[in-house]
mmCIF file of C-alpha atoms in Angstrom:
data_model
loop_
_atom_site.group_PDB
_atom_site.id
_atom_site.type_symbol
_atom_site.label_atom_id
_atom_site.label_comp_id
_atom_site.label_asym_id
_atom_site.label_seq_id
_atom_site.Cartn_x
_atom_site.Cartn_y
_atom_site.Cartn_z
ATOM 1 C CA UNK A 1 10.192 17.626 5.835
ATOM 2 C CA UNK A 2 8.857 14.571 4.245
ATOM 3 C CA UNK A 3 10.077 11.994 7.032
ATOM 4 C CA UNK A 4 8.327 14.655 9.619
ATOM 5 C CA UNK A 5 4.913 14.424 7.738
ATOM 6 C CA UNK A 6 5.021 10.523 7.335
ATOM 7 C CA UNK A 7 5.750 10.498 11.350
ATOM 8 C CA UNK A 8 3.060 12.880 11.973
ATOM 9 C CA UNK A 9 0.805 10.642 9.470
ATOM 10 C CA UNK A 10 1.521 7.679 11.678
ATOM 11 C CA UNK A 11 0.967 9.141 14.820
ATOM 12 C CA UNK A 12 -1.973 11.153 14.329
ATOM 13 C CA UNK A 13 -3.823 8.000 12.590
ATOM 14 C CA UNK A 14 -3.000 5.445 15.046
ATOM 15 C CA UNK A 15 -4.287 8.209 18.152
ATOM 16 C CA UNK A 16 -7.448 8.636 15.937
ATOM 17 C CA UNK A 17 -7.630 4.956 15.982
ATOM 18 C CA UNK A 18 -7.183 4.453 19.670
ATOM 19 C CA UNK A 19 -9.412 7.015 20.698
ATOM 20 C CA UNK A 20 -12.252 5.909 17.965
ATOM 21 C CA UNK A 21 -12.084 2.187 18.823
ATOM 22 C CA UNK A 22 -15.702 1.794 17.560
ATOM 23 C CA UNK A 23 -14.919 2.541 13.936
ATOM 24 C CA UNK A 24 -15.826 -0.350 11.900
ATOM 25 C CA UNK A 25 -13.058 0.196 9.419
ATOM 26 C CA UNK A 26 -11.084 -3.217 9.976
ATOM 27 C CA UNK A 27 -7.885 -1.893 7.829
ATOM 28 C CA UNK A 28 -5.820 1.288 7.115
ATOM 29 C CA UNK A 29 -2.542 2.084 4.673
ATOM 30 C CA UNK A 30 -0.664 4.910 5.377
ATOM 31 C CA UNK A 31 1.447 5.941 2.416
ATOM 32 C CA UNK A 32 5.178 5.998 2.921
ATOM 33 C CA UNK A 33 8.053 8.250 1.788
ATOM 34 C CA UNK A 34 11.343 6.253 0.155
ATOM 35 C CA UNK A 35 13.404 9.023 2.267
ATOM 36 C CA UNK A 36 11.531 7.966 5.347
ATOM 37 C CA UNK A 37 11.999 4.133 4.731
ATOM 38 C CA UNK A 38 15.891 5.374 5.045
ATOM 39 C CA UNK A 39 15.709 7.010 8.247
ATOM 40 C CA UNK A 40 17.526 4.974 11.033
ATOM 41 C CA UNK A 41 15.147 4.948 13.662
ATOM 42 C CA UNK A 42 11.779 5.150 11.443
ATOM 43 C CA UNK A 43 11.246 1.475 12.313
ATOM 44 C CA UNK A 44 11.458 1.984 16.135
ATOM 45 C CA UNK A 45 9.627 4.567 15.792
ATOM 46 C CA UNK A 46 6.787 2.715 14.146
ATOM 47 C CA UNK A 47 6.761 0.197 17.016
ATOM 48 C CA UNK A 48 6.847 2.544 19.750
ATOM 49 C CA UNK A 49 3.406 4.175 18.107
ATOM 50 C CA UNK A 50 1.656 0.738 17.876
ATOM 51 C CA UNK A 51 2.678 0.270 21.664
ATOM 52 C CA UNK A 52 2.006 3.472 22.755
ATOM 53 C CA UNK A 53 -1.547 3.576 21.168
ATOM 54 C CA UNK A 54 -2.042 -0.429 21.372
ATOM 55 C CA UNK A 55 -3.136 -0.862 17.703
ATOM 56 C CA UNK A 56 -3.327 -4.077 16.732
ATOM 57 C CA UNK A 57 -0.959 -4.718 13.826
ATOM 58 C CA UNK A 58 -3.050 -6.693 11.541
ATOM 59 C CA UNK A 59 -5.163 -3.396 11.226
ATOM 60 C CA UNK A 60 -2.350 -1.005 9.693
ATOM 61 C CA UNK A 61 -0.695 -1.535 6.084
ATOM 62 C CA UNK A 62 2.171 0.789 4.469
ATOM 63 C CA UNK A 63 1.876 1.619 0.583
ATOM 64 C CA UNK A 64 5.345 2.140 -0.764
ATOM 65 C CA UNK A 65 5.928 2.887 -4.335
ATOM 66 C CA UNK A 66 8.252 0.727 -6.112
ATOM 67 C CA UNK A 67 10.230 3.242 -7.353
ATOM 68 C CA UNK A 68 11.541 4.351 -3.741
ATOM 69 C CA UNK A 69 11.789 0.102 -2.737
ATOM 70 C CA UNK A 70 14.105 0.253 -5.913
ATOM 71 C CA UNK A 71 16.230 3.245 -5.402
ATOM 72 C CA UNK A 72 16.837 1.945 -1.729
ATOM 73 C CA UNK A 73 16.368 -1.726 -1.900
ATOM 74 C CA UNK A 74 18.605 -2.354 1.662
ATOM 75 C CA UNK A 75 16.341 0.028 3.394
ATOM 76 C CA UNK A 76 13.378 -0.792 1.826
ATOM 77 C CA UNK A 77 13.753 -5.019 2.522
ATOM 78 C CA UNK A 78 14.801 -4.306 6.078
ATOM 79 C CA UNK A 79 11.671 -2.440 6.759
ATOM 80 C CA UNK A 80 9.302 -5.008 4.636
ATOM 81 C CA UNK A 81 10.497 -7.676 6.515
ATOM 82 C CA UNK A 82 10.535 -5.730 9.573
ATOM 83 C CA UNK A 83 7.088 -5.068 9.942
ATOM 84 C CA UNK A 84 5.571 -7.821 7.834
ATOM 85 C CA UNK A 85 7.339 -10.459 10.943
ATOM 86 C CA UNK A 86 5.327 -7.707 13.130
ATOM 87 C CA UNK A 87 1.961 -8.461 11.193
ATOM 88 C CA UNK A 88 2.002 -5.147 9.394
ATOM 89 C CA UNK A 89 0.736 -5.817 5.349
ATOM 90 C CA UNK A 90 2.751 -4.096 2.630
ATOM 91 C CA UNK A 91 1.713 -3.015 -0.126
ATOM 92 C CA UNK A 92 4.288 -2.498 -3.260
ATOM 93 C CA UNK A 93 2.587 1.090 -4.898
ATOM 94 C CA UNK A 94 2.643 1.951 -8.245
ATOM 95 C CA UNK A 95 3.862 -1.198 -9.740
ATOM 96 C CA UNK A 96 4.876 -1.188 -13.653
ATOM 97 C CA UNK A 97 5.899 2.218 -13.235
ATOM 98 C CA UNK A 98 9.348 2.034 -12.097
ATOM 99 C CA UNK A 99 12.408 0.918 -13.647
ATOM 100 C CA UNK A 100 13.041 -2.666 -12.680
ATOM 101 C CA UNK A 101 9.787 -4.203 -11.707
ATOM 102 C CA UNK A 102 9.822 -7.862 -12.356
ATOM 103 C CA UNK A 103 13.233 -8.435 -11.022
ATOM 104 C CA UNK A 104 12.583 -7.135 -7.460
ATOM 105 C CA UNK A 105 9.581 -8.759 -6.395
ATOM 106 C CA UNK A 106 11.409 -11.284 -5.044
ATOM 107 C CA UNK A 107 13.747 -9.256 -3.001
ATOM 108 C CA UNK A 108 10.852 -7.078 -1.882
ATOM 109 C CA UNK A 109 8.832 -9.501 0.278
ATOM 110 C CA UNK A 110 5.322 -7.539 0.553
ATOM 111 C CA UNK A 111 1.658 -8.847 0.694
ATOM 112 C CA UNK A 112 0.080 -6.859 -2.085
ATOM 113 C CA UNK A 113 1.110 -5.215 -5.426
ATOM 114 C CA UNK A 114 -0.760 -2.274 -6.135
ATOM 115 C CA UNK A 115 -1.203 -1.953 -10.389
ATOM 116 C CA UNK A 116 -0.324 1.174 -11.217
ATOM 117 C CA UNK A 117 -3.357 2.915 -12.832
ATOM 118 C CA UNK A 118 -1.005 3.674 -15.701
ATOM 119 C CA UNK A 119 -2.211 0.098 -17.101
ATOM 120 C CA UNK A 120 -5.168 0.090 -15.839
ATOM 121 C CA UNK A 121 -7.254 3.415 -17.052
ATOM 122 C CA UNK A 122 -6.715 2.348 -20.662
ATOM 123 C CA UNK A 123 -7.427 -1.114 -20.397
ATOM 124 C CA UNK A 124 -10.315 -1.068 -22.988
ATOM 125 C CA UNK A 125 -8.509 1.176 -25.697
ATOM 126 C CA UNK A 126 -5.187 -0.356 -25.276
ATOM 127 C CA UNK A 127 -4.871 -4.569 -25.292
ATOM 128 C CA UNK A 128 -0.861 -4.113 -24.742
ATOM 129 C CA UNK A 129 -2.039 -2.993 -20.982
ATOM 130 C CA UNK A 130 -4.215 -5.993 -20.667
ATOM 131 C CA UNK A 131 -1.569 -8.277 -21.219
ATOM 132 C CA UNK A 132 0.897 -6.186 -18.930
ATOM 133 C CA UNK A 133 -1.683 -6.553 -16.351
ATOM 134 C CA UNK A 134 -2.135 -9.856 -16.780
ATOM 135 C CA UNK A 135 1.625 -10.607 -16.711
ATOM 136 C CA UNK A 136 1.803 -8.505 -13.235
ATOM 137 C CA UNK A 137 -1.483 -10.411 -11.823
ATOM 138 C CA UNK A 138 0.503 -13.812 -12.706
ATOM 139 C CA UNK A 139 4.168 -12.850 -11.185
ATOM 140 C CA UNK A 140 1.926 -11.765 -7.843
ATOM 141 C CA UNK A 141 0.439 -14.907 -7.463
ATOM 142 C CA UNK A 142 3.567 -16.605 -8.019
ATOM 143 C CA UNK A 143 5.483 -14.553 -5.699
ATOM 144 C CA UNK A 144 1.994 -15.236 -2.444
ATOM 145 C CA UNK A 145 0.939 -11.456 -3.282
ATOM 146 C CA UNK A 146 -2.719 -10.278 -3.195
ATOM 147 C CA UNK A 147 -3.622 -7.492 -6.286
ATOM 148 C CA UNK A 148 -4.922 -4.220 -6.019
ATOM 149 C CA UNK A 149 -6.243 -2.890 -9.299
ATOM 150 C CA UNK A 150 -6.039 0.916 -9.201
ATOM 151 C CA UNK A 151 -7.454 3.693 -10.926
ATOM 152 C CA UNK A 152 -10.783 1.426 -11.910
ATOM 153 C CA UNK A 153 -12.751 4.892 -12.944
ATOM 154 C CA UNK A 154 -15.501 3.398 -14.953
ATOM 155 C CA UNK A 155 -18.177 1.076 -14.978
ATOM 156 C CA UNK A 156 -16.427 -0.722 -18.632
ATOM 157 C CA UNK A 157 -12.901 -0.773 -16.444
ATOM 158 C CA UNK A 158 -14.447 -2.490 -13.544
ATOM 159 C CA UNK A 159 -16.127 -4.819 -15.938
ATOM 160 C CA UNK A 160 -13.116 -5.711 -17.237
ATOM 161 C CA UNK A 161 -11.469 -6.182 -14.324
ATOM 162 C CA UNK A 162 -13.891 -8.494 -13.186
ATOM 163 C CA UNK A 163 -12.686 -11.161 -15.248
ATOM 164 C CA UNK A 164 -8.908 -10.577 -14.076
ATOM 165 C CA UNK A 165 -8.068 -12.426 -11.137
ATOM 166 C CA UNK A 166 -7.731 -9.214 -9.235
ATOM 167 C CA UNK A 167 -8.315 -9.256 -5.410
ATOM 168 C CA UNK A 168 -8.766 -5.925 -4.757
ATOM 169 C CA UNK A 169 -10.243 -2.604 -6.409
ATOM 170 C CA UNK A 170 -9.735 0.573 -5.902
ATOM 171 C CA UNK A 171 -11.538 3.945 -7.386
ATOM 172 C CA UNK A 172 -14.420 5.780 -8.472
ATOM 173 C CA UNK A 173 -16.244 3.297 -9.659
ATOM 174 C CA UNK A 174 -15.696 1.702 -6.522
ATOM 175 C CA UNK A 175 -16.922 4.671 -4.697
ATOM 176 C CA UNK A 176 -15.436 8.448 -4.396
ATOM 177 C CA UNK A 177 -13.641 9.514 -1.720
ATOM 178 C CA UNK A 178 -14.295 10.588 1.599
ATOM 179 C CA UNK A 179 -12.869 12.731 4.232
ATOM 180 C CA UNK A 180 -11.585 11.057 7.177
ATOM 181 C CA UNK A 181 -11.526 13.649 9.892
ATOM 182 C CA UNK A 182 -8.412 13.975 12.157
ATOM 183 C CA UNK A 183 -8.237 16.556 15.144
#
């Protein structure tokens, strides 16, 4: 049911977004299923929402996790590529989690690589993450990626991360969630 859900994800967001033009929020990632990124006419799909409810493409990103980009790297590229020449961002999920990281980035041509908060939570108690993250921040730059820094829970992680050259930030020490309400 997985590919159903991400489709319904899609669809109901981009309605909320054409019917709710005044929201101020300039930029939204939907999370992606590797299963869906395999489905034949996912990507036609995705284009026939963004016509149908006239979002503007520079508004939307899609988070997929590396480990899904990896098990299906022919699927995977063709949809990167696909809706990055669209002006859709990508963001690579849960990087240093899966099996092959380094080697891929090049294949996988997204606009942001998401830390995994693996490395990240234990940043103070464990200096082998800092120099993993470090590493990861490096290769992105390299490779024209932005960095998003996940799982920054505290006040001494955020700290630390504000010394990184991290774009991005993501978690409760950002700010706590919120609900987003969908009809």
């Amino acid at each position: 049911l997985i590919t159903k859900i991400d489709k319904w994800v899609v669809e109901n967001t981009f309605q909320y977004l054409s019917e709710n033009q005044e929201l101020t929020c300039k930029h939204i990632s939907i999370n992606l299923s590797g299963l869906t990124l395999s489905e034949a006419d996912f990507i036609d799909f995705v284009f026939s929402m963004f016509h149908h409810y006239k979002i503007n493409p520079q508004y939307i990103g899609f988070e997929i996790t590396e480990t899904s980009a990896v098990a299906d790297i022919v699927h995977a590229k063709h949809f990167i590529d696909s809706m990055r020449q669209f002006g859709v961002s990508i963001y690579l999920d849960d990087f240093g989690a899966g099996f092959s990281s380094f080697a891929y980035l090049q294949d996988l041509n997204a606009d942001f690589l998401k830390i995994d908060g693996l490395f990240i939570k234990d940043l103070i108690t464990n200096p082998k993450n800092l120099s993993i993250v470090k590493s990861m921040i490096e290769i992105a730059k390299i490779n024209g990626m932005k960095t998003v820094a996940e799982y920054v829970s505290t006040e001494d992680i955020y700290t630390i991360i504000q010394t990184l050259d991290i774009d991005f930030v993501q978690g409760y020490a950002i700010d706590e969630p919120h609900p987003w309400h969908i009809n």
